[in-house]
mmCIF file of C-alpha atoms and ligand atoms in Angstrom:
data_model
loop_
_atom_site.group_PDB
_atom_site.id
_atom_site.type_symbol
_atom_site.label_atom_id
_atom_site.label_comp_id
_atom_site.label_asym_id
_atom_site.label_seq_id
_atom_site.Cartn_x
_atom_site.Cartn_y
_atom_site.Cartn_z
ATOM 1 C CA MET A 1 -18.659 -60.724 -8.892
ATOM 2 C CA PHE A 2 -18.725 -59.322 -5.399
ATOM 3 C CA HIS A 3 -16.754 -61.556 -3.102
ATOM 4 C CA THR A 4 -17.339 -62.961 0.313
ATOM 5 C CA LYS A 5 -15.483 -61.177 3.034
ATOM 6 C CA GLY A 6 -13.945 -63.327 5.756
ATOM 7 C CA GLY A 7 -16.325 -66.141 4.978
ATOM 8 C CA ILE A 8 -19.460 -63.982 5.173
ATOM 9 C CA TRP A 9 -21.868 -64.380 2.299
ATOM 10 C CA VAL A 10 -22.338 -61.058 0.558
ATOM 11 C CA ILE A 11 -24.424 -59.918 -2.395
ATOM 12 C CA ARG A 12 -24.757 -56.453 -3.779
ATOM 13 C CA PHE A 13 -27.437 -55.152 -6.118
ATOM 14 C CA ILE A 14 -29.301 -52.063 -7.246
ATOM 15 C CA HIS A 15 -33.024 -51.715 -6.636
ATOM 16 C CA THR A 16 -34.999 -49.340 -8.812
ATOM 17 C CA ALA A 17 -38.645 -49.028 -9.907
ATOM 18 C CA ASP A 18 -41.083 -46.746 -11.702
ATOM 19 C CA LEU A 19 -38.752 -45.656 -14.469
ATOM 20 C CA HIS A 20 -41.694 -44.408 -16.558
ATOM 21 C CA ILE A 21 -39.402 -44.130 -19.563
ATOM 22 C CA ASP A 22 -40.800 -41.909 -22.312
ATOM 23 C CA SER A 23 -43.167 -39.981 -20.060
ATOM 24 C CA PRO A 24 -44.755 -37.313 -22.232
ATOM 25 C CA PHE A 25 -44.597 -34.342 -19.788
ATOM 26 C CA LYS A 26 -47.829 -33.065 -21.336
ATOM 27 C CA GLY A 27 -48.253 -29.987 -19.153
ATOM 28 C CA LEU A 28 -44.872 -28.592 -20.153
ATOM 29 C CA LYS A 29 -45.248 -28.319 -23.918
ATOM 30 C CA GLN A 30 -45.211 -24.535 -23.685
ATOM 31 C CA VAL A 31 -41.647 -24.265 -22.356
ATOM 32 C CA HIS A 32 -38.734 -23.431 -24.644
ATOM 33 C CA PRO A 33 -38.183 -26.267 -27.174
ATOM 34 C CA VAL A 34 -34.555 -26.774 -26.121
ATOM 35 C CA LEU A 35 -35.576 -27.077 -22.483
ATOM 36 C CA PHE A 36 -38.499 -29.325 -23.349
ATOM 37 C CA GLU A 37 -36.071 -31.598 -25.157
ATOM 38 C CA SER A 38 -33.989 -32.061 -21.983
ATOM 39 C CA ILE A 39 -37.100 -32.488 -19.829
ATOM 40 C CA TYR A 40 -38.357 -35.098 -22.263
ATOM 41 C CA HIS A 41 -35.041 -36.962 -22.085
ATOM 42 C CA SER A 42 -34.814 -36.836 -18.298
ATOM 43 C CA THR A 43 -36.409 -40.253 -17.674
ATOM 44 C CA PHE A 44 -34.001 -41.795 -20.201
ATOM 45 C CA ASP A 45 -30.998 -39.960 -18.719
ATOM 46 C CA SER A 46 -31.816 -40.915 -15.146
ATOM 47 C CA PHE A 47 -32.018 -44.609 -16.021
ATOM 48 C CA HIS A 48 -28.811 -44.424 -18.059
ATOM 49 C CA ARG A 49 -27.063 -43.117 -14.931
ATOM 50 C CA ILE A 50 -28.490 -45.912 -12.771
ATOM 51 C CA VAL A 51 -27.096 -48.483 -15.186
ATOM 52 C CA SER A 52 -23.723 -46.710 -15.062
ATOM 53 C CA VAL A 53 -23.711 -46.934 -11.254
ATOM 54 C CA ALA A 54 -24.563 -50.650 -11.513
ATOM 55 C CA ILE A 55 -21.585 -51.196 -13.789
ATOM 56 C CA GLU A 56 -19.180 -49.092 -11.710
ATOM 57 C CA SER A 57 -20.289 -50.785 -8.477
ATOM 58 C CA GLU A 58 -19.917 -54.239 -10.045
ATOM 59 C CA VAL A 59 -23.250 -55.333 -8.637
ATOM 60 C CA ASP A 60 -24.430 -58.922 -8.776
ATOM 61 C CA PHE A 61 -27.710 -57.928 -10.418
ATOM 62 C CA LEU A 62 -30.206 -55.135 -11.025
ATOM 63 C CA LEU A 63 -33.809 -55.267 -9.789
ATOM 64 C CA ILE A 64 -36.580 -53.270 -11.480
ATOM 65 C CA SER A 65 -39.892 -53.460 -9.615
ATOM 66 C CA GLY A 66 -42.312 -52.441 -12.331
ATOM 67 C CA ASP A 67 -43.464 -49.501 -14.443
ATOM 68 C CA ILE A 68 -40.460 -49.518 -16.721
ATOM 69 C CA TYR A 69 -42.496 -47.769 -19.372
ATOM 70 C CA ASP A 70 -45.105 -45.086 -18.898
ATOM 71 C CA GLU A 71 -47.737 -46.695 -21.096
ATOM 72 C CA GLU A 72 -48.908 -50.165 -22.019
ATOM 73 C CA ASN A 73 -48.262 -49.373 -25.684
ATOM 74 C CA GLN A 74 -44.586 -48.643 -25.351
ATOM 75 C CA SER A 75 -42.974 -46.673 -28.120
ATOM 76 C CA VAL A 76 -40.317 -48.453 -30.135
ATOM 77 C CA LYS A 77 -37.986 -45.671 -29.061
ATOM 78 C CA ALA A 78 -38.498 -46.407 -25.346
ATOM 79 C CA GLN A 79 -37.993 -50.136 -25.881
ATOM 80 C CA ALA A 80 -34.932 -49.684 -28.090
ATOM 81 C CA PHE A 81 -33.408 -47.422 -25.462
ATOM 82 C CA PHE A 82 -34.161 -49.885 -22.680
ATOM 83 C CA ARG A 83 -32.727 -52.748 -24.718
ATOM 84 C CA LYS A 84 -29.521 -50.806 -25.288
ATOM 85 C CA GLU A 85 -29.140 -50.256 -21.538
ATOM 86 C CA MET A 86 -29.778 -53.968 -20.918
ATOM 87 C CA LYS A 87 -27.035 -54.726 -23.460
ATOM 88 C CA ARG A 88 -24.596 -52.525 -21.535
ATOM 89 C CA LEU A 89 -25.254 -54.730 -18.500
ATOM 90 C CA GLU A 90 -25.039 -57.916 -20.519
ATOM 91 C CA GLU A 91 -21.554 -56.966 -21.714
ATOM 92 C CA VAL A 92 -20.320 -56.985 -18.116
ATOM 93 C CA SER A 93 -22.411 -60.049 -17.175
ATOM 94 C CA ILE A 94 -24.894 -58.294 -14.897
ATOM 95 C CA PRO A 95 -28.324 -59.949 -14.952
ATOM 96 C CA VAL A 96 -31.551 -58.001 -14.558
ATOM 97 C CA TYR A 97 -34.713 -59.178 -12.801
ATOM 98 C CA LEU A 98 -37.763 -57.201 -13.678
ATOM 99 C CA LEU A 99 -41.517 -57.198 -13.514
ATOM 100 C CA HIS A 100 -44.167 -55.160 -15.231
ATOM 101 C CA GLY A 101 -46.534 -52.938 -13.260
ATOM 102 C CA ASN A 102 -49.883 -51.245 -13.733
ATOM 103 C CA HIS A 103 -48.484 -48.809 -16.293
ATOM 104 C CA ASP A 104 -46.660 -51.270 -18.513
ATOM 105 C CA PHE A 105 -48.706 -54.400 -17.859
ATOM 106 C CA MET A 106 -48.241 -57.507 -19.998
ATOM 107 C CA GLY A 107 -51.522 -57.577 -21.900
ATOM 108 C CA ARG A 108 -51.882 -60.150 -24.657
ATOM 109 C CA GLU A 109 -52.698 -57.367 -27.117
ATOM 110 C CA THR A 110 -49.354 -55.662 -26.424
ATOM 111 C CA GLU A 111 -47.346 -58.867 -26.915
ATOM 112 C CA THR A 112 -46.878 -58.359 -30.632
ATOM 113 C CA LEU A 113 -45.529 -54.876 -30.001
ATOM 114 C CA ARG A 114 -42.669 -55.949 -27.794
ATOM 115 C CA ILE A 115 -38.983 -55.969 -28.652
ATOM 116 C CA GLN A 116 -37.027 -58.979 -27.446
ATOM 117 C CA MET A 117 -34.642 -58.245 -24.575
ATOM 118 C CA PRO A 118 -31.150 -59.782 -24.335
ATOM 119 C CA LYS A 119 -30.582 -63.015 -22.403
ATOM 120 C CA ASN A 120 -29.451 -61.356 -19.172
ATOM 121 C CA VAL A 121 -32.982 -59.979 -18.659
ATOM 122 C CA HIS A 122 -35.315 -62.152 -16.589
ATOM 123 C CA ILE A 123 -38.951 -61.121 -16.663
ATOM 124 C CA PHE A 124 -41.456 -62.398 -14.113
ATOM 125 C CA GLY A 125 -44.662 -63.972 -15.430
ATOM 126 C CA VAL A 126 -48.188 -62.960 -14.479
ATOM 127 C CA GLU A 127 -48.406 -65.438 -11.575
ATOM 128 C CA PRO A 128 -45.993 -65.107 -8.650
ATOM 129 C CA GLU A 129 -42.953 -67.255 -9.393
ATOM 130 C CA THR A 130 -39.499 -67.730 -7.917
ATOM 131 C CA LYS A 131 -36.313 -67.448 -9.927
ATOM 132 C CA GLU A 132 -32.911 -68.540 -8.793
ATOM 133 C CA PHE A 133 -29.596 -66.736 -9.100
ATOM 134 C CA ILE A 134 -26.163 -68.040 -8.184
ATOM 135 C CA SER A 135 -23.390 -65.495 -7.807
ATOM 136 C CA THR A 136 -19.817 -65.985 -8.999
ATOM 137 C CA SER A 137 -18.801 -66.569 -5.385
ATOM 138 C CA ASN A 138 -21.544 -69.154 -5.140
ATOM 139 C CA GLU A 139 -24.246 -67.436 -3.053
ATOM 140 C CA LYS A 140 -27.666 -68.832 -3.820
ATOM 141 C CA VAL A 141 -30.400 -66.231 -4.174
ATOM 142 C CA ALA A 142 -34.146 -66.784 -4.642
ATOM 143 C CA LEU A 143 -36.225 -63.974 -6.146
ATOM 144 C CA THR A 144 -40.024 -63.996 -6.048
ATOM 145 C CA GLY A 145 -42.217 -61.664 -8.070
ATOM 146 C CA PHE A 146 -44.968 -61.300 -10.694
ATOM 147 C CA SER A 147 -45.932 -59.008 -13.568
ATOM 148 C CA TYR A 148 -49.315 -57.320 -14.013
ATOM 149 C CA PRO A 149 -51.455 -58.974 -16.702
ATOM 150 C CA THR A 150 -53.834 -55.971 -16.724
ATOM 151 C CA ARG A 151 -53.845 -52.441 -15.403
ATOM 152 C CA TRP A 152 -56.074 -53.256 -12.469
ATOM 153 C CA VAL A 153 -54.761 -55.976 -10.195
ATOM 154 C CA ARG A 154 -56.912 -55.721 -7.079
ATOM 155 C CA GLU A 155 -56.169 -59.143 -5.595
ATOM 156 C CA ARG A 156 -53.880 -59.584 -2.627
ATOM 157 C CA MET A 157 -51.123 -61.145 -4.703
ATOM 158 C CA ILE A 158 -48.911 -61.344 -1.618
ATOM 159 C CA GLU A 159 -50.969 -64.383 -0.544
ATOM 160 C CA GLN A 160 -49.337 -66.311 -3.382
ATOM 161 C CA TYR A 161 -45.764 -65.509 -2.299
ATOM 162 C CA PRO A 162 -44.108 -68.547 -0.675
ATOM 163 C CA SER A 163 -42.341 -68.512 2.673
ATOM 164 C CA ARG A 164 -38.587 -68.039 2.601
ATOM 165 C CA TYR A 165 -36.769 -70.837 0.807
ATOM 166 C CA LYS A 166 -34.638 -72.725 3.313
ATOM 167 C CA GLU A 167 -31.935 -73.885 0.913
ATOM 168 C CA VAL A 168 -30.845 -70.414 -0.320
ATOM 169 C CA ASP A 169 -28.520 -67.805 1.180
ATOM 170 C CA PHE A 170 -30.852 -64.941 0.410
ATOM 171 C CA HIS A 171 -34.499 -64.672 -0.552
ATOM 172 C CA LEU A 172 -35.692 -61.410 -2.121
ATOM 173 C CA GLY A 173 -39.271 -60.338 -2.787
ATOM 174 C CA MET A 174 -40.220 -58.051 -5.656
ATOM 175 C CA LEU A 175 -43.682 -56.523 -5.563
ATOM 176 C CA HIS A 176 -45.361 -53.687 -7.425
ATOM 177 C CA GLY A 177 -48.183 -52.752 -5.110
ATOM 178 C CA TYR A 178 -49.859 -50.583 -2.536
ATOM 179 C CA MET A 179 -49.185 -50.763 1.172
ATOM 180 C CA GLU A 180 -52.519 -50.507 2.928
ATOM 181 C CA GLY A 181 -52.956 -47.584 5.262
ATOM 182 C CA SER A 182 -50.113 -45.635 3.678
ATOM 183 C CA GLY A 183 -52.461 -42.947 2.347
ATOM 184 C CA ALA A 184 -50.466 -42.744 -0.901
ATOM 185 C CA ARG A 185 -52.224 -41.188 -3.898
ATOM 186 C CA GLU A 186 -51.421 -44.065 -6.235
ATOM 187 C CA GLY A 187 -54.059 -46.688 -7.007
ATOM 188 C CA VAL A 188 -54.750 -49.544 -4.568
ATOM 189 C CA TYR A 189 -53.276 -52.413 -6.603
ATOM 190 C CA ALA A 190 -51.920 -55.734 -5.308
ATOM 191 C CA PRO A 191 -52.419 -54.464 -1.744
ATOM 192 C CA PHE A 192 -50.442 -55.782 1.225
ATOM 193 C CA THR A 193 -49.534 -54.895 4.783
ATOM 194 C CA LEU A 194 -46.047 -54.649 6.201
ATOM 195 C CA GLU A 195 -46.928 -57.649 8.355
ATOM 196 C CA ASP A 196 -47.719 -59.695 5.211
ATOM 197 C CA LEU A 197 -44.194 -59.037 3.972
ATOM 198 C CA LEU A 198 -42.375 -59.609 7.234
ATOM 199 C CA THR A 199 -44.046 -62.934 7.972
ATOM 200 C CA ARG A 200 -42.525 -64.330 4.761
ATOM 201 C CA GLN A 201 -39.081 -63.884 6.351
ATOM 202 C CA TYR A 202 -37.318 -62.707 3.203
ATOM 203 C CA ASP A 203 -34.023 -60.830 3.357
ATOM 204 C CA TYR A 204 -35.134 -57.849 1.291
ATOM 205 C CA TRP A 205 -38.353 -56.458 -0.219
ATOM 206 C CA ALA A 206 -37.889 -54.574 -3.481
ATOM 207 C CA LEU A 207 -41.141 -52.670 -3.837
ATOM 208 C CA GLY A 208 -42.439 -50.471 -6.635
ATOM 209 C CA HIS A 209 -45.531 -48.388 -7.506
ATOM 210 C CA ILE A 210 -45.344 -45.543 -4.979
ATOM 211 C CA HIS A 211 -43.429 -42.637 -6.461
ATOM 212 C CA LYS A 212 -42.315 -41.115 -3.177
ATOM 213 C CA ARG A 213 -39.382 -43.099 -1.865
ATOM 214 C CA ALA A 214 -39.738 -44.706 1.557
ATOM 215 C CA VAL A 215 -37.865 -47.127 3.742
ATOM 216 C CA LEU A 216 -40.735 -48.972 5.426
ATOM 217 C CA HIS A 217 -38.584 -51.292 7.495
ATOM 218 C CA SER A 218 -34.852 -51.638 8.061
ATOM 219 C CA ALA A 219 -34.146 -55.229 9.155
ATOM 220 C CA PRO A 220 -34.988 -56.717 6.769
ATOM 221 C CA PRO A 221 -35.091 -53.695 4.460
ATOM 222 C CA VAL A 222 -38.499 -53.036 2.881
ATOM 223 C CA ILE A 223 -38.090 -50.224 0.386
ATOM 224 C CA TYR A 224 -39.999 -48.161 -2.167
ATOM 225 C CA PRO A 225 -37.189 -46.491 -4.132
ATOM 226 C CA GLY A 226 -39.642 -43.986 -5.675
ATOM 227 C CA ASN A 227 -39.588 -43.057 -9.343
ATOM 228 C CA ILE A 228 -36.354 -42.014 -11.005
ATOM 229 C CA GLN A 229 -37.388 -38.602 -12.313
ATOM 230 C CA GLY A 230 -40.028 -36.247 -10.921
ATOM 231 C CA ARG A 231 -42.622 -35.556 -13.596
ATOM 232 C CA ASN A 232 -44.771 -32.891 -11.981
ATOM 233 C CA PRO A 233 -44.667 -30.524 -9.004
ATOM 234 C CA ASN A 234 -46.032 -33.261 -6.727
ATOM 235 C CA GLU A 235 -42.891 -35.277 -7.363
ATOM 236 C CA GLY A 236 -40.537 -32.591 -6.132
ATOM 237 C CA GLU A 237 -38.020 -34.442 -4.018
ATOM 238 C CA GLY A 238 -34.723 -35.894 -5.250
ATOM 239 C CA LYS A 239 -35.003 -39.028 -7.351
ATOM 240 C CA GLY A 240 -32.731 -42.015 -7.792
ATOM 241 C CA ALA A 241 -32.233 -45.640 -6.706
ATOM 242 C CA TYR A 242 -30.788 -47.845 -3.952
ATOM 243 C CA LEU A 243 -27.489 -49.670 -3.855
ATOM 244 C CA VAL A 244 -27.949 -52.572 -1.450
ATOM 245 C CA THR A 245 -25.412 -54.868 0.187
ATOM 246 C CA LEU A 246 -26.767 -57.885 2.022
ATOM 247 C CA GLN A 247 -24.549 -59.857 4.369
ATOM 248 C CA LYS A 248 -25.749 -63.096 5.775
ATOM 249 C CA GLY A 249 -26.484 -62.832 9.479
ATOM 250 C CA MET A 250 -25.383 -59.202 9.571
ATOM 251 C CA THR A 251 -26.848 -55.751 9.108
ATOM 252 C CA SER A 252 -27.520 -54.900 5.518
ATOM 253 C CA LYS A 253 -26.304 -51.682 3.940
ATOM 254 C CA VAL A 254 -28.682 -49.567 1.865
ATOM 255 C CA GLU A 255 -27.318 -46.522 0.069
ATOM 256 C CA TYR A 256 -29.592 -44.136 -1.782
ATOM 257 C CA PHE A 257 -28.144 -42.215 -4.733
ATOM 258 C CA GLU A 258 -29.729 -39.528 -6.910
ATOM 259 C CA THR A 259 -29.751 -39.615 -10.664
ATOM 260 C CA ALA A 260 -32.618 -37.382 -11.813
ATOM 261 C CA PRO A 261 -31.175 -34.620 -14.007
ATOM 262 C CA ILE A 262 -34.119 -32.299 -13.352
ATOM 263 C CA ILE A 263 -35.721 -31.345 -10.086
ATOM 264 C CA TRP A 264 -39.040 -29.621 -9.358
ATOM 265 C CA ARG A 265 -39.223 -26.880 -6.787
ATOM 266 C CA GLU A 266 -42.036 -24.838 -5.324
ATOM 267 C CA ARG A 267 -41.270 -21.619 -3.493
ATOM 268 C CA THR A 268 -43.229 -18.780 -1.934
ATOM 269 C CA LEU A 269 -41.999 -15.203 -2.070
ATOM 270 C CA ASP A 270 -43.350 -12.581 0.330
ATOM 271 C CA LEU A 271 -43.516 -9.204 -1.441
ATOM 272 C CA ASN A 272 -44.305 -7.143 1.614
ATOM 273 C CA GLY A 273 -42.800 -3.664 1.136
ATOM 274 C CA ILE A 274 -42.134 -4.093 -2.581
ATOM 275 C CA THR A 275 -43.752 -1.422 -4.755
ATOM 276 C CA SER A 276 -41.904 -1.292 -8.089
ATOM 277 C CA LEU A 277 -41.273 -3.621 -11.003
ATOM 278 C CA GLU A 278 -37.539 -3.138 -10.398
ATOM 279 C CA GLY A 279 -37.842 -4.288 -6.781
ATOM 280 C CA LEU A 280 -40.051 -7.191 -7.786
ATOM 281 C CA TYR A 281 -37.716 -8.290 -10.578
ATOM 282 C CA GLY A 282 -34.682 -8.168 -8.269
ATOM 283 C CA SER A 283 -36.236 -10.215 -5.494
ATOM 284 C CA ILE A 284 -37.545 -12.834 -7.893
ATOM 285 C CA LEU A 285 -34.085 -13.246 -9.455
ATOM 286 C CA GLU A 286 -32.706 -13.725 -5.973
ATOM 287 C CA ALA A 287 -35.358 -16.353 -5.200
ATOM 288 C CA MET A 288 -34.458 -18.142 -8.431
ATOM 289 C CA GLU A 289 -30.808 -18.256 -7.457
ATOM 290 C CA GLU A 290 -31.678 -19.614 -4.044
ATOM 291 C CA ALA A 291 -33.731 -22.363 -5.658
ATOM 292 C CA ALA A 292 -30.707 -23.668 -7.616
ATOM 293 C CA GLU A 293 -29.760 -27.259 -6.855
ATOM 294 C CA GLY A 294 -26.140 -28.167 -7.530
ATOM 295 C CA GLU A 295 -25.591 -29.708 -10.934
ATOM 296 C CA ARG A 296 -29.238 -30.268 -11.681
ATOM 297 C CA ASP A 297 -31.666 -28.155 -13.668
ATOM 298 C CA VAL A 298 -34.545 -26.803 -11.628
ATOM 299 C CA LEU A 299 -38.126 -26.277 -12.728
ATOM 300 C CA LEU A 300 -39.490 -23.647 -10.410
ATOM 301 C CA SER A 301 -42.991 -22.595 -9.502
ATOM 302 C CA LEU A 302 -43.017 -19.351 -7.559
ATOM 303 C CA GLN A 303 -46.021 -18.149 -5.624
ATOM 304 C CA LEU A 304 -46.098 -14.454 -4.841
ATOM 305 C CA THR A 305 -47.830 -13.396 -1.642
ATOM 306 C CA GLN A 306 -48.401 -10.072 0.124
ATOM 307 C CA TYR A 307 -48.367 -8.235 -3.189
ATOM 308 C CA GLN A 308 -50.651 -5.423 -2.026
ATOM 309 C CA GLY A 309 -47.855 -2.852 -2.549
ATOM 310 C CA LEU A 310 -47.771 -3.438 -6.311
ATOM 311 C CA SER A 311 -49.710 -1.236 -8.745
ATOM 312 C CA SER A 312 -52.279 -2.816 -11.031
ATOM 313 C CA ASP A 313 -49.946 -2.187 -13.999
ATOM 314 C CA VAL A 314 -47.263 -4.339 -12.413
ATOM 315 C CA ILE A 315 -49.843 -6.979 -11.481
ATOM 316 C CA THR A 316 -50.865 -7.093 -15.138
ATOM 317 C CA ARG A 317 -47.270 -7.852 -16.144
ATOM 318 C CA ILE A 318 -47.415 -10.850 -13.838
ATOM 319 C CA GLU A 319 -50.817 -12.031 -14.955
ATOM 320 C CA ASP A 320 -50.230 -11.796 -18.704
ATOM 321 C CA GLY A 321 -46.940 -13.737 -18.516
ATOM 322 C CA ASP A 322 -44.725 -10.826 -19.582
ATOM 323 C CA LEU A 323 -42.640 -10.887 -16.408
ATOM 324 C CA LEU A 324 -42.313 -14.680 -16.543
ATOM 325 C CA GLU A 325 -40.952 -14.508 -20.076
ATOM 326 C CA GLY A 326 -38.460 -11.853 -19.047
ATOM 327 C CA LEU A 327 -37.251 -13.871 -16.076
ATOM 328 C CA ASN A 328 -36.569 -16.926 -18.197
ATOM 329 C CA GLN A 329 -34.169 -15.087 -20.544
ATOM 330 C CA THR A 330 -31.109 -16.832 -19.198
ATOM 331 C CA GLU A 331 -28.778 -19.367 -20.690
ATOM 332 C CA LYS A 332 -26.930 -20.045 -17.449
ATOM 333 C CA GLN A 333 -26.299 -23.734 -16.769
ATOM 334 C CA PRO A 334 -27.524 -25.539 -14.782
ATOM 335 C CA LEU A 335 -30.780 -23.855 -15.448
ATOM 336 C CA VAL A 336 -33.365 -22.518 -13.049
ATOM 337 C CA TYR A 337 -36.424 -22.267 -15.230
ATOM 338 C CA MET A 338 -39.612 -20.744 -13.903
ATOM 339 C CA TYR A 339 -42.545 -22.645 -15.342
ATOM 340 C CA ARG A 340 -45.147 -20.873 -13.255
ATOM 341 C CA LEU A 341 -45.355 -17.498 -11.550
ATOM 342 C CA SER A 342 -48.581 -17.003 -9.672
ATOM 343 C CA LEU A 343 -50.234 -14.601 -7.293
ATOM 344 C CA VAL A 344 -51.652 -16.188 -4.196
ATOM 345 C CA ALA A 345 -53.953 -14.355 -1.861
ATOM 346 C CA GLN A 346 -52.852 -15.256 1.654
ATOM 347 C CA LYS A 347 -55.803 -13.984 3.606
ATOM 348 C CA GLU A 348 -56.939 -17.510 4.264
ATOM 349 C CA ARG A 349 -55.630 -17.709 7.798
ATOM 350 C CA LEU A 350 -57.187 -14.400 8.726
ATOM 351 C CA LEU A 351 -60.518 -15.514 7.456
ATOM 352 C CA PHE A 352 -60.577 -18.977 8.911
ATOM 353 C CA LYS A 353 -59.066 -18.130 12.225
ATOM 354 C CA TYR A 354 -62.539 -17.006 13.200
ATOM 355 C CA ASP A 355 -64.546 -19.792 11.692
ATOM 356 C CA GLU A 356 -63.424 -23.373 11.747
ATOM 357 C CA LYS A 357 -66.597 -24.674 10.103
ATOM 358 C CA MET A 358 -66.098 -22.354 7.185
ATOM 359 C CA GLN A 359 -62.505 -23.451 6.842
ATOM 360 C CA GLN A 360 -63.573 -27.076 6.715
ATOM 361 C CA SER A 361 -66.334 -26.560 4.221
ATOM 362 C CA PHE A 362 -64.057 -24.432 2.033
ATOM 363 C CA GLU A 363 -61.457 -27.187 2.026
ATOM 364 C CA ARG A 364 -64.103 -29.816 1.252
ATOM 365 C CA SER A 365 -65.434 -27.872 -1.713
ATOM 366 C CA ARG A 366 -61.940 -27.273 -2.983
ATOM 367 C CA GLN A 367 -61.112 -30.966 -2.889
ATOM 368 C CA ASP A 368 -64.442 -31.802 -4.453
ATOM 369 C CA PHE A 369 -63.785 -29.508 -7.396
ATOM 370 C CA MET A 370 -60.213 -30.735 -7.801
ATOM 371 C CA GLN A 371 -61.647 -34.110 -8.809
ATOM 372 C CA GLU A 372 -61.281 -34.642 -12.490
ATOM 373 C CA GLU A 373 -64.872 -35.757 -13.070
ATOM 374 C CA ARG A 374 -66.343 -32.844 -11.185
ATOM 375 C CA PHE A 375 -64.115 -30.384 -12.995
ATOM 376 C CA LYS A 376 -65.130 -31.802 -16.350
ATOM 377 C CA ALA A 377 -68.803 -31.688 -15.425
ATOM 378 C CA VAL A 378 -68.530 -27.991 -14.616
ATOM 379 C CA LEU A 379 -66.759 -27.270 -17.881
ATOM 380 C CA GLN A 380 -69.218 -29.309 -19.925
ATOM 381 C CA ASP A 381 -71.262 -26.310 -21.030
ATOM 382 C CA LEU A 382 -68.169 -24.560 -22.259
ATOM 383 C CA TYR A 383 -67.254 -27.606 -24.291
ATOM 384 C CA LYS A 384 -70.531 -27.471 -26.178
ATOM 385 C CA HIS A 385 -69.036 -24.639 -28.193
ATOM 386 C CA GLN A 386 -67.559 -25.782 -31.469
ATOM 387 C CA THR A 387 -64.469 -23.553 -31.255
ATOM 388 C CA ILE A 388 -63.580 -24.551 -27.725
ATOM 389 C CA ARG A 389 -64.111 -28.198 -28.535
ATOM 390 C CA THR A 390 -61.895 -28.251 -31.611
ATOM 391 C CA LYS A 391 -59.194 -25.815 -30.543
ATOM 392 C CA PHE A 392 -58.791 -26.808 -26.899
ATOM 393 C CA SER A 393 -59.942 -30.420 -26.867
ATOM 394 C CA LYS A 394 -56.832 -31.626 -25.006
ATOM 395 C CA LEU A 395 -56.700 -28.790 -22.497
ATOM 396 C CA ILE A 396 -59.466 -30.145 -20.296
ATOM 397 C CA GLU A 397 -57.411 -33.329 -19.769
ATOM 398 C CA GLU A 398 -54.342 -31.523 -18.497
ATOM 399 C CA GLU A 399 -53.734 -31.508 -14.795
ATOM 400 C CA ALA A 400 -51.621 -28.342 -14.980
ATOM 401 C CA PHE A 401 -54.563 -26.518 -16.569
ATOM 402 C CA ARG A 402 -56.932 -27.755 -13.888
ATOM 403 C CA GLU A 403 -54.581 -26.630 -11.139
ATOM 404 C CA GLU A 404 -54.159 -23.216 -12.714
ATOM 405 C CA ILE A 405 -57.910 -22.709 -12.956
ATOM 406 C CA MET A 406 -58.376 -23.846 -9.382
ATOM 407 C CA GLN A 407 -55.699 -21.485 -8.115
ATOM 408 C CA ALA A 408 -57.248 -18.544 -9.974
ATOM 409 C CA ALA A 409 -60.704 -19.421 -8.624
ATOM 410 C CA GLU A 410 -59.351 -19.703 -5.111
ATOM 411 C CA ASN A 411 -57.651 -16.308 -5.383
ATOM 412 C CA GLN A 412 -60.860 -14.758 -6.639
ATOM 413 C CA LEU A 413 -62.836 -16.262 -3.784
ATOM 414 C CA MET A 414 -60.337 -15.128 -1.206
ATOM 415 C CA GLU A 415 -60.336 -11.608 -2.605
ATOM 416 C CA ASP A 416 -64.104 -11.539 -2.296
ATOM 417 C CA ILE A 417 -64.695 -13.049 1.113
ATOM 418 C CA ALA A 418 -61.530 -12.559 3.156
ATOM 419 C CA PHE A 419 -60.593 -9.420 5.005
ATOM 420 C CA GLU A 420 -57.383 -7.850 6.253
ATOM 421 C CA GLU A 421 -56.456 -7.770 9.893
ATOM 422 C CA GLY A 422 -57.942 -4.682 11.491
ATOM 423 C CA GLU A 423 -60.907 -4.554 9.147
ATOM 424 C CA GLU A 424 -64.278 -4.977 10.745
HETATM 425 MN MN1 MN B 1 -45.367 -45.951 -11.353
#
């Protein structure tokens, strides 16, 4: 489809991963139903756009390096959607090479729940295998990859990847896994080192699993494209995929493009000198406008600091959510929607400046309590109550809830133990 230029072998493809189609966005159920609807559709929309770019760019093929779906038991809706997108590619003769990751692994028990994909879709089996592709202008391409048979693949699967095939023009590796030493927060599955990849002498490594995009190496390119739609405040950066052009014996071209319709933002607003609700309201509106991001909708978390000038009545309007509700009364598109407005005591630096040990132990305790198990253990007593258990059974599972509680606790602690500059 893409032709050789002056006798140079060229292939062009799109590399994407971690689509997490049909992510539930659990922590956001409380937002306006219309907004929730567009948040819920964002993973679908982002992938639809990637497929459109593939068609417009007349790529040779599309690579998807795992975690197409968010859960092992994919909804029929997610699969039907994905199948429709695969059909769009089939109509213009674009093949797709994909593998399943730790989120959408190929368990035997999920086999009966799968919808058949069209013929242009090539799925890697649970052992590393190499597929062959021949382009319309006759470039031979080898693609090596594997799908997860279970959620937890701890083996160094890279050991089973062959060395570069000699008889092909390009050899591409697809791998859903964790690069050792990267410090990423994702699970350590199918671990490898950069060296492991480079020694195989492939022309491109299409990685998946890590949601923050990263170009680990440029010649040959070794790339984590990141996920295609941020799903929580920790996934705040732009999201999209890579359009890659490989030319035999020459520098490859990698172009990143964004497709996520919704972006997460976190901002801090210093309220020093602000004493009235009017002043507060005005500066927050300004901050919201500054947080806007082109054509995309923005989900904004705003942390208010230096709020000592505000009366307790105004503080109450912040704490009980009244101000937040007022701020979100806008229909302007694209939307800047504030999903969290919080007060953050910023006396930390003043306190810890004098005591490094205290700073360290504070940070350790904080991290300790942020752990899900620890948090649950502390809340166990509360969950002995019938009412709490039945009415709020899901709440304890929600990360957003845990973060909110932790922030409130931290504020309280800071209020109690920190002191202002000049105090003795
Ligand atoms: Mn993933």
